[in-house]
Tab-separated table of C-alpha atoms in Angstrom:
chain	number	residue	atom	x	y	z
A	205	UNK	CA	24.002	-17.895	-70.267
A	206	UNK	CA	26.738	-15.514	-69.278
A	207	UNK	CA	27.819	-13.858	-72.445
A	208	UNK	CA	24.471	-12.512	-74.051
A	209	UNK	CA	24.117	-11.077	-70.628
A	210	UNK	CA	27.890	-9.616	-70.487
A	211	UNK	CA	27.340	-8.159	-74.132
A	212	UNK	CA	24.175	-6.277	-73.595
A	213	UNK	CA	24.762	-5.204	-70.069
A	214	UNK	CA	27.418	-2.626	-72.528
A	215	UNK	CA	24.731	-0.750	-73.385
A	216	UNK	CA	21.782	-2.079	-71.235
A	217	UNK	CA	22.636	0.345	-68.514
A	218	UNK	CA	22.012	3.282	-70.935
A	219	UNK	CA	18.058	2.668	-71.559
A	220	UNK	CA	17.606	1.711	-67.513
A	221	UNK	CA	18.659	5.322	-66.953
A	222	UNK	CA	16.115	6.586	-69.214
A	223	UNK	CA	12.920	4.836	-68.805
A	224	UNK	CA	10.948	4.327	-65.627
A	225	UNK	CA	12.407	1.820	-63.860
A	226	UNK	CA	9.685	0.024	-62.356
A	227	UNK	CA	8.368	-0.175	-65.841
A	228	UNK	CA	11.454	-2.024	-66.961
A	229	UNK	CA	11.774	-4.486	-64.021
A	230	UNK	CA	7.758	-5.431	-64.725
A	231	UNK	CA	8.404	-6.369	-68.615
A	232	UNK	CA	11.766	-7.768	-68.157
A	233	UNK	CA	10.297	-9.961	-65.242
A	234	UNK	CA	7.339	-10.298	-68.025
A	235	UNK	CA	9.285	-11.193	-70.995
A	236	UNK	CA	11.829	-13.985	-68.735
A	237	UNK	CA	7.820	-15.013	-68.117
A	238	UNK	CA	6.604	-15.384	-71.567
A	239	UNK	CA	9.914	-17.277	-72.750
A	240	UNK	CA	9.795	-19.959	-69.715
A	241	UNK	CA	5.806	-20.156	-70.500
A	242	UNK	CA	6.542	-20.479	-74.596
A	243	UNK	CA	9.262	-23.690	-73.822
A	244	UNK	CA	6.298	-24.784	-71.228
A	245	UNK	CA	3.935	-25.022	-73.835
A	246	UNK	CA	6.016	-27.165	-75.858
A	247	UNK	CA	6.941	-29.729	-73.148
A	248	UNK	CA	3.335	-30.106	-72.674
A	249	UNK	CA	3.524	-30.932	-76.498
A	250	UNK	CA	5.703	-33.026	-76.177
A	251	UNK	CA	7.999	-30.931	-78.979
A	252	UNK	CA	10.699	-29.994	-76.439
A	253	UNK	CA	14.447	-29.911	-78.129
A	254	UNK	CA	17.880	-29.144	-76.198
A	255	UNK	CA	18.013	-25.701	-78.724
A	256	UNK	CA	15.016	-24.859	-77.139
A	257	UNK	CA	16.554	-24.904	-73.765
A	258	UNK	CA	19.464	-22.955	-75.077
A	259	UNK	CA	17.730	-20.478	-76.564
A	260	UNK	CA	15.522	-19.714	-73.157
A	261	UNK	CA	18.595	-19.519	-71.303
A	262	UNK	CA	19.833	-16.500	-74.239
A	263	UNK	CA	16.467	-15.034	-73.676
A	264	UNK	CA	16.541	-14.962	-69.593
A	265	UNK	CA	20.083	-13.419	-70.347
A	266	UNK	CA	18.808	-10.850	-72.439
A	267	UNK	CA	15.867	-9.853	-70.140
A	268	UNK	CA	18.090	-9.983	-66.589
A	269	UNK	CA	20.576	-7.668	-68.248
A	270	UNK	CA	17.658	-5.040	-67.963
A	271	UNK	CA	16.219	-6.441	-64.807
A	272	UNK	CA	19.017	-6.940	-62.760
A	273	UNK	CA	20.788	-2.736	-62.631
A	274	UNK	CA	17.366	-1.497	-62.792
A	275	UNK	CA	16.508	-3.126	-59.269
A	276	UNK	CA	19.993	-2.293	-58.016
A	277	UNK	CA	20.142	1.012	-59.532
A	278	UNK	CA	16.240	1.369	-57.542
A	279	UNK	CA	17.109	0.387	-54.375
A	280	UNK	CA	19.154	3.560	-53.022
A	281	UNK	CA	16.151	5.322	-54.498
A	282	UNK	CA	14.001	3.642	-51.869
A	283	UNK	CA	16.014	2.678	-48.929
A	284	UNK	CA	18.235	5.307	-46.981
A	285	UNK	CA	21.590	5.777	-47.142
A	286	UNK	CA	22.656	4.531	-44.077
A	287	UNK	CA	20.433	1.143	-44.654
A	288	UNK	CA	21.788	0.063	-48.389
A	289	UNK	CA	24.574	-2.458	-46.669
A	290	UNK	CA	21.741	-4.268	-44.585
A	291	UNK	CA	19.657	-4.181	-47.819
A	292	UNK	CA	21.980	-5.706	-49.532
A	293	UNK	CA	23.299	-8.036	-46.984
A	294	UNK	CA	19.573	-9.354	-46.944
A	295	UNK	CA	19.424	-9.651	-50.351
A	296	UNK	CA	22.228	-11.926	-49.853
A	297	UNK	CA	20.750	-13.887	-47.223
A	298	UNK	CA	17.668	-14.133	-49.607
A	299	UNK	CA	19.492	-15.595	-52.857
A	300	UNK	CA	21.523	-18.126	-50.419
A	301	UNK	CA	18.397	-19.311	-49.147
A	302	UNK	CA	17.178	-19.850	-52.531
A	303	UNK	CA	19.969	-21.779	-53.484
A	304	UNK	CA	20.098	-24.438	-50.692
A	305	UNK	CA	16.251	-24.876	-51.198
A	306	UNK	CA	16.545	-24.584	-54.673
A	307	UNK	CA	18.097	-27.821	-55.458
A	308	UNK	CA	16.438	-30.671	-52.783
A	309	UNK	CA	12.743	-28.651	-53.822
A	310	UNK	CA	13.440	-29.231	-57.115
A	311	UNK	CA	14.124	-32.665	-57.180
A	312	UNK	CA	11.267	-33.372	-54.475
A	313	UNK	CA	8.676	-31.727	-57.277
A	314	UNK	CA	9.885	-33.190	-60.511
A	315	UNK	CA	9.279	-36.700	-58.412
A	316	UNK	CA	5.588	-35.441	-57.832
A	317	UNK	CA	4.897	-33.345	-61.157
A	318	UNK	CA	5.743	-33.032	-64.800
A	319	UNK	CA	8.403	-30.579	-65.408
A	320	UNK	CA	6.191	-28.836	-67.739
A	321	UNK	CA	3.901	-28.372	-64.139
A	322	UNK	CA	7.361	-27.041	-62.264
A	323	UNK	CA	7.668	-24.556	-65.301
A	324	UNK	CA	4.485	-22.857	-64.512
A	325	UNK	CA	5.570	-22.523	-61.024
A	326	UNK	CA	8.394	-20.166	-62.071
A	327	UNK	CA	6.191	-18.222	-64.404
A	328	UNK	CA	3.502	-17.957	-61.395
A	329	UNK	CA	6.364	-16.249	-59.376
A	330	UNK	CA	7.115	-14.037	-62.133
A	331	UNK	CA	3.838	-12.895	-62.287
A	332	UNK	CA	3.303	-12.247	-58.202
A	333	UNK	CA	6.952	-10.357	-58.653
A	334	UNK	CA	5.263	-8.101	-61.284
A	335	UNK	CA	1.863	-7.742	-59.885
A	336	UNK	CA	3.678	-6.533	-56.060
A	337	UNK	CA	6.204	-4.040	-58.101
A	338	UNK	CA	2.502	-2.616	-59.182
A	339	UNK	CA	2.260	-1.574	-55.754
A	340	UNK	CA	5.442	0.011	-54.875
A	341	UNK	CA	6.233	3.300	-55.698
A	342	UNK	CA	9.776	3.800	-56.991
A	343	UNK	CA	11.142	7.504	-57.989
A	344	UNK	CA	12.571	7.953	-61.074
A	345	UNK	CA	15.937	10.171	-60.944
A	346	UNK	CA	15.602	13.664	-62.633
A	347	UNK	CA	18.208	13.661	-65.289
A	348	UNK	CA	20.152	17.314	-65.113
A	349	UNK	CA	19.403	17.798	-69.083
A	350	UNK	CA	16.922	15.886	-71.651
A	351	UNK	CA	19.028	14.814	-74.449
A	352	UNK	CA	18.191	12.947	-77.020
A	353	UNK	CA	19.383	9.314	-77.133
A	354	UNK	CA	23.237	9.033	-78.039
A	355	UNK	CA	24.382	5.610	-76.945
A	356	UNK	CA	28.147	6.612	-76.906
A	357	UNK	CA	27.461	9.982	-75.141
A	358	UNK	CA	25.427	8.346	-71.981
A	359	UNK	CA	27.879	5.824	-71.387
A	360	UNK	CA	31.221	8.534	-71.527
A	361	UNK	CA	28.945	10.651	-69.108
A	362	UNK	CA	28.448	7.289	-66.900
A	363	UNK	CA	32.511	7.022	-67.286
A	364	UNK	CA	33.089	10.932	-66.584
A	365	UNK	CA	31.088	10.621	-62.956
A	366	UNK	CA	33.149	7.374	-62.284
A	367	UNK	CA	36.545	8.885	-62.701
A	368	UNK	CA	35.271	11.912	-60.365
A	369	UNK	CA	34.759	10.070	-57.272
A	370	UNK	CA	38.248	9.422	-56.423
A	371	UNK	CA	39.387	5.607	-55.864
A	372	UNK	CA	36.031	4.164	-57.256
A	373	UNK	CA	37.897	2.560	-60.540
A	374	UNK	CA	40.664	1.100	-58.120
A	375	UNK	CA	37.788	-0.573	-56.464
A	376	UNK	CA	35.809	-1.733	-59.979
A	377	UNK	CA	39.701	-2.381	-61.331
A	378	UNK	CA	40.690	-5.022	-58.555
A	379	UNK	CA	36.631	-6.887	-58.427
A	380	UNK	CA	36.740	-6.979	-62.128
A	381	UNK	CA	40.723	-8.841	-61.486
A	382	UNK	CA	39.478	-11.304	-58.358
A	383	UNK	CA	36.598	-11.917	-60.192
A	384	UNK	CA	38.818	-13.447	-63.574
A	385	UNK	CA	40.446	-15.862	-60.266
A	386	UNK	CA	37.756	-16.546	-58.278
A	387	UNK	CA	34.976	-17.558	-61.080
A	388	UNK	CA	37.140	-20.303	-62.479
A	389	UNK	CA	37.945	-21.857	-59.571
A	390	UNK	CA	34.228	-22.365	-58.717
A	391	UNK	CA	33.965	-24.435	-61.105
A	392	UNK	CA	36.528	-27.007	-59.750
A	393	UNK	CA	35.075	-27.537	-56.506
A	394	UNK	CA	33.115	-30.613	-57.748
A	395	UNK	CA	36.292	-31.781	-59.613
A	396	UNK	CA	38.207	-30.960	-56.019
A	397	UNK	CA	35.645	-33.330	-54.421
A	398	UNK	CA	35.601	-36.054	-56.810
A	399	UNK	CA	38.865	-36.251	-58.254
A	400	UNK	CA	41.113	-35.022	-54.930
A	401	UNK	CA	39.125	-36.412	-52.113
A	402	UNK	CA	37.799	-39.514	-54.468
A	403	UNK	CA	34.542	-38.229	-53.067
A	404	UNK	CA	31.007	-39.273	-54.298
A	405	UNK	CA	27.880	-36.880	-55.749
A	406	UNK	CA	26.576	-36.409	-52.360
A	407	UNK	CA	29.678	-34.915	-51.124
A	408	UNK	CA	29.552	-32.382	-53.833
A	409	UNK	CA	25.910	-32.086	-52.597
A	410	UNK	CA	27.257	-31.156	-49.164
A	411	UNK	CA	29.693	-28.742	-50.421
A	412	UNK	CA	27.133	-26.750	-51.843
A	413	UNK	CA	25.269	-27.156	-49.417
A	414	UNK	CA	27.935	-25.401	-46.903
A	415	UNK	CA	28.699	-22.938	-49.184
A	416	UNK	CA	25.362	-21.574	-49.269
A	417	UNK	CA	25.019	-21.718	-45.182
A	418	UNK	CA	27.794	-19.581	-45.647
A	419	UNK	CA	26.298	-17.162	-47.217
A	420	UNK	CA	23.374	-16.911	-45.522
A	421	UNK	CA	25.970	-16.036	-42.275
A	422	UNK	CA	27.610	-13.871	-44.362
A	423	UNK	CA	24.473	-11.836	-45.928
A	424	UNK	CA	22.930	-12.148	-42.068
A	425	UNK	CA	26.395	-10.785	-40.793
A	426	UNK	CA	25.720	-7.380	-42.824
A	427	UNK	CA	21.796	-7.009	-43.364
A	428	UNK	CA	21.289	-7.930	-40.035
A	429	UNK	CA	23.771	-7.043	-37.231
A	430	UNK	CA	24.728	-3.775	-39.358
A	431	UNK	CA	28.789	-4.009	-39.165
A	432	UNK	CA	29.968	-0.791	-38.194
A	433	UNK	CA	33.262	-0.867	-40.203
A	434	UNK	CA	34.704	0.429	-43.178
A	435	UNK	CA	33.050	-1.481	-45.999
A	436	UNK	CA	36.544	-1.304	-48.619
A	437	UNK	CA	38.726	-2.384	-45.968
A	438	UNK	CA	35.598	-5.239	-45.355
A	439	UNK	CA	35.907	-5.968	-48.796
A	440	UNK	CA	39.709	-6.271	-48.653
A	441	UNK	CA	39.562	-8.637	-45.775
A	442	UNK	CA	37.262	-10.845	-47.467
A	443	UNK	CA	39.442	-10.744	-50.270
A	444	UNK	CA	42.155	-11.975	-47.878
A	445	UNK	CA	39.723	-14.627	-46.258
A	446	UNK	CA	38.376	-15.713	-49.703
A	447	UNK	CA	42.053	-16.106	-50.701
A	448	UNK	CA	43.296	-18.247	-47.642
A	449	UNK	CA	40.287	-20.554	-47.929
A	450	UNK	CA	41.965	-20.982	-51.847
A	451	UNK	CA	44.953	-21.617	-50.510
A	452	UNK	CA	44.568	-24.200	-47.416
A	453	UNK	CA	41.440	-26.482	-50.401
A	454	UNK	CA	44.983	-26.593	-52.194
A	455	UNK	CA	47.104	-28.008	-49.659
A	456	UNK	CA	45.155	-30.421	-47.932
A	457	UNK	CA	45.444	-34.015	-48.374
A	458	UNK	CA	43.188	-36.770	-50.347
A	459	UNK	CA	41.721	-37.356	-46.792
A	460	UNK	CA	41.138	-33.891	-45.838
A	461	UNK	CA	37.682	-33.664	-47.376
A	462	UNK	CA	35.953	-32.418	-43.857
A	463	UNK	CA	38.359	-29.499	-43.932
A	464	UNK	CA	37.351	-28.386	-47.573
A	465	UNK	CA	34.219	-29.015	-46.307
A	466	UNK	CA	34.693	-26.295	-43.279
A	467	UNK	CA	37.112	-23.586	-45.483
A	468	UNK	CA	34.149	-23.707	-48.075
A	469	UNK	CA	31.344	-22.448	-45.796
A	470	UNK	CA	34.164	-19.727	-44.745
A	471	UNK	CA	34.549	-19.039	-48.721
A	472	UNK	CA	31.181	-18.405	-48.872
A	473	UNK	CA	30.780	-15.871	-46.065
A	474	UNK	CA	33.174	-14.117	-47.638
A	475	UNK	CA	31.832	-13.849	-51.058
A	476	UNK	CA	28.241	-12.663	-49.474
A	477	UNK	CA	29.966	-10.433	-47.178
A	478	UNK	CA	32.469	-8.956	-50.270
A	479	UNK	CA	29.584	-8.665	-52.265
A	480	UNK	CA	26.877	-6.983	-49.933
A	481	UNK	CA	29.409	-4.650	-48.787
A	482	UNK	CA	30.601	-3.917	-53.062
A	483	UNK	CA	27.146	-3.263	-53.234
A	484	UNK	CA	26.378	-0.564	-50.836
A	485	UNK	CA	29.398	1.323	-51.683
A	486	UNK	CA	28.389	1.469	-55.481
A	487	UNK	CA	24.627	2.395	-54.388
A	488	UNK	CA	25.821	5.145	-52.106
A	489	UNK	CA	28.847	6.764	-53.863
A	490	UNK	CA	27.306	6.642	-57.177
A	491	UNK	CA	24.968	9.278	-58.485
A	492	UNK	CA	21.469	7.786	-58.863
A	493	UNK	CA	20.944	9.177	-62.976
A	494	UNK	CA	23.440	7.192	-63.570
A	495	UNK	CA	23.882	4.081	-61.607
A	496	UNK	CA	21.690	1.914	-64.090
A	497	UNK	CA	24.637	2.336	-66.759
A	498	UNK	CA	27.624	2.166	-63.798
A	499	UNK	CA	25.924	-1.079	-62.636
A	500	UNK	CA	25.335	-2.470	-66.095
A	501	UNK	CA	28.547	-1.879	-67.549
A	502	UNK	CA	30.408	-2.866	-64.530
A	503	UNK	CA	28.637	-6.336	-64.298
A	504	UNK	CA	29.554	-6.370	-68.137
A	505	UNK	CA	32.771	-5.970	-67.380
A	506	UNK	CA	33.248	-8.481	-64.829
A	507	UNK	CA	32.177	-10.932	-66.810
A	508	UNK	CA	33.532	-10.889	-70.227
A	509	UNK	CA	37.378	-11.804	-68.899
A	510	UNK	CA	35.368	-14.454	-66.003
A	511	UNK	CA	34.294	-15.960	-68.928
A	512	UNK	CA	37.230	-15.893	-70.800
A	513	UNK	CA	38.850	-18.112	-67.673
A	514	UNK	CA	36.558	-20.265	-66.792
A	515	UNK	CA	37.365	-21.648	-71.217
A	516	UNK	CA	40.444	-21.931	-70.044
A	517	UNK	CA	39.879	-23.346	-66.539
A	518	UNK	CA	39.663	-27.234	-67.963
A	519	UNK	CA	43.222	-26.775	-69.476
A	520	UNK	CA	44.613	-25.111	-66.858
A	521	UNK	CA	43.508	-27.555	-63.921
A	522	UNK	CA	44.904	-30.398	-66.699
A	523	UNK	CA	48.199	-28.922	-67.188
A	524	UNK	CA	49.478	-28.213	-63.330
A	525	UNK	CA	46.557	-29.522	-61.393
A	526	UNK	CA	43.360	-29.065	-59.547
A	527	UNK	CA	44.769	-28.281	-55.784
A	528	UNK	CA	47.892	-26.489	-57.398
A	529	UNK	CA	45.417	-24.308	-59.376
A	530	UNK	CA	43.813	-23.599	-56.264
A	531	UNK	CA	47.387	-23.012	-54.392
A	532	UNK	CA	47.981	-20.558	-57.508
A	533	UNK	CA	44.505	-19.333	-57.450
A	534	UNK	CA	44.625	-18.037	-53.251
A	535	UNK	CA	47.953	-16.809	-53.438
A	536	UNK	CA	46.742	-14.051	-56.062
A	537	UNK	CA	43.747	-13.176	-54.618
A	538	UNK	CA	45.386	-12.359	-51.188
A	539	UNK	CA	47.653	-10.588	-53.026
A	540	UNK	CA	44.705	-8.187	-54.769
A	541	UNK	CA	43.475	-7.911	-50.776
A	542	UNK	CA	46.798	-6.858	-49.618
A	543	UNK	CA	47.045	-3.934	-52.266
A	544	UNK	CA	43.911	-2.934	-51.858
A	545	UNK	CA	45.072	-1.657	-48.360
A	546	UNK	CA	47.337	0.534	-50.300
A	547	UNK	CA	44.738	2.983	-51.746
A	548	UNK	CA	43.844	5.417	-49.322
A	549	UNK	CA	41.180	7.178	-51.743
A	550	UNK	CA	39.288	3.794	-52.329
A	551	UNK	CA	39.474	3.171	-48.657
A	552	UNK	CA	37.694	6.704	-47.867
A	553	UNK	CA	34.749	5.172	-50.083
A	554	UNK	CA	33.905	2.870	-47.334
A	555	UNK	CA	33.701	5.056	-44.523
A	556	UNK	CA	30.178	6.341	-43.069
A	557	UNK	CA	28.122	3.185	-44.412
């Protein structure tokens, strides 16, 4: 799922910036539709294969690496600057609803209805997301000159307004390296829980449970009571909190399951809180005709070497273990939070927002 979207988000970016944005959230939203009502169809047939599945997830990649910067590259086009954090703080408190509902709804309709039935749900919302963007009015950014499309030149123009807000790369540089750290080790929590603490499915139920209500603090922290604090040196102490809650998972003992337990929901305050906050500074820093391409070929970016550890995460956690890969794991993300205090021009990035 994450490397058609990591591959196209390259150039992605580069056709958000040029057509009507609104326009490409409603077919992108449309085509994510069409694919999830195509595989519908074929449950209903009874002609369902595990390619098919595969193949829906490639599509959904292809169509949220269009969806997703054009509604982030929209939003500071709507909502005013001193607002994006609490926009995107809500945002956060939105998707961490959705995923502790997500699950326990899901399993409560597929004991009701067909999951060919639970499909058509999904397509349903796609089509009330499209129908409401009918309704809003979003500006499109004036470009300073038409040009005619040149893949290569839009993105080394993207580049060229990067590198002239001083400190900006320093931030994308050290996300893009606590990213590589942090994704992998998400995946071990359930082997933490089951392997470590000899703990049972519903414990890994709780954990992500917890993790969520963390966020939803954490996106409530920002979109609601409106921090009034530098969002980089924000983002640096959640690096620092993210890290320590690493670190501590790693050292507890076989019994200390409660405590993991309590250090996750911190973990995931911190991630919503980092991630609102990354937001906001990108939205409001960046210039508008080109933050469809920044956004794009950041979250490109991020990915590619995220994805590159989390192949190697299963030999890693084999070789010197799951709690020392955590120990490992903390220790260099509070290091990336500690250096990031060091960069006076990224720090100025966070002030005023």
């Amino acid at each position: 799922f994450l490397l058609p979207q990591s591959l196209l988000g390259l150039i992605s970016g580069v056709f958000v910036d040029r057509w009507n944005r609104k326009l490409t959230m409603i077919l992108a939203d449309s085509f994510i539709a069409l694919c999830t009502l195509a595989i519908t169809f074929m449950f209903f047939e009874g002609k369902v294969e595990i390619r098919y599945i595969y193949l829906l997830l490639v599509l959904h990649s292809i169509g949220s690496a269009f969806h997703t910067p054009a509604m982030q590259a929209s939003v500071p086009l709507l909502a005013p600057a001193n607002q994006l954090a609490r926009v995107a703080g809500i945002s956060q408190m939105i998707n961490s609803a959705c995923s502790i509902a997500g699950p326990p709804l899901g399993a409560f309709l597929l004991g009701l209805f067909d999951v060919a039935y639970i499909l058509l749900l999904d397509v349903a919302g796609a089509l009330i997301a499209c129908v409401s963007l009918l309704f809003v009015h979003i500006p499109n950014p004036e470009r300073k000159e038409k040009t005619k499309l040149n893949i290569w030149n839009d993105l080394r123009e993207a580049a060229n307004g990067v590198r002239a807000i001083k400190g900006l790369v320093s931030l994308f540089l050290i996300s893009v390296l606590a990213t590589f750290v942090i994704m992998p080790v998400n995946v071990l929590f359930p082997l933490l829980t089951l392997i470590h603490f000899s703990g049972s499915t519903f414990q890994m139920g709780i954990i992500e449970v917890v993790w969520g209500g963390g966020m939803l603090l954490g996106g409530g922290i920002i979109g609601i009571w409106a921090l009034k604090i530098n969002k980089v040196v924000l983002i640096n102490a959640m690096y620092l909190l993210l890290g320590l809650m690493f670190f501590f998972s790693g050292l507890l003992p076989p019994e200390g399951f409660i405590f993991f337990a309590i250090f996750s929901f911190f973990g995931g305050m911190a991630g919503s809180i980092y991630y609102a906050s990354f937001i906001a500074v990108i939205q409001l820093r960046v210039a508008p005709e080109i933050l469809g391409r920044v956004f794009s070929t950041y979250s490109s970016v991020n990915l590619l070497p995220s994805i590159l550890g989390l192949l190697g995460t299963g030999f890693i956690a084999d070789t010197i273990g799951i709690s020392t890969t955590f120990l490992i794991s903390g220790l260099i993300v509070c290091l990336l939070g500690i250096i990031s205090y060091f960069f006076p021009t990224m720090l100025s990035l966070g002030k005023d927002i």
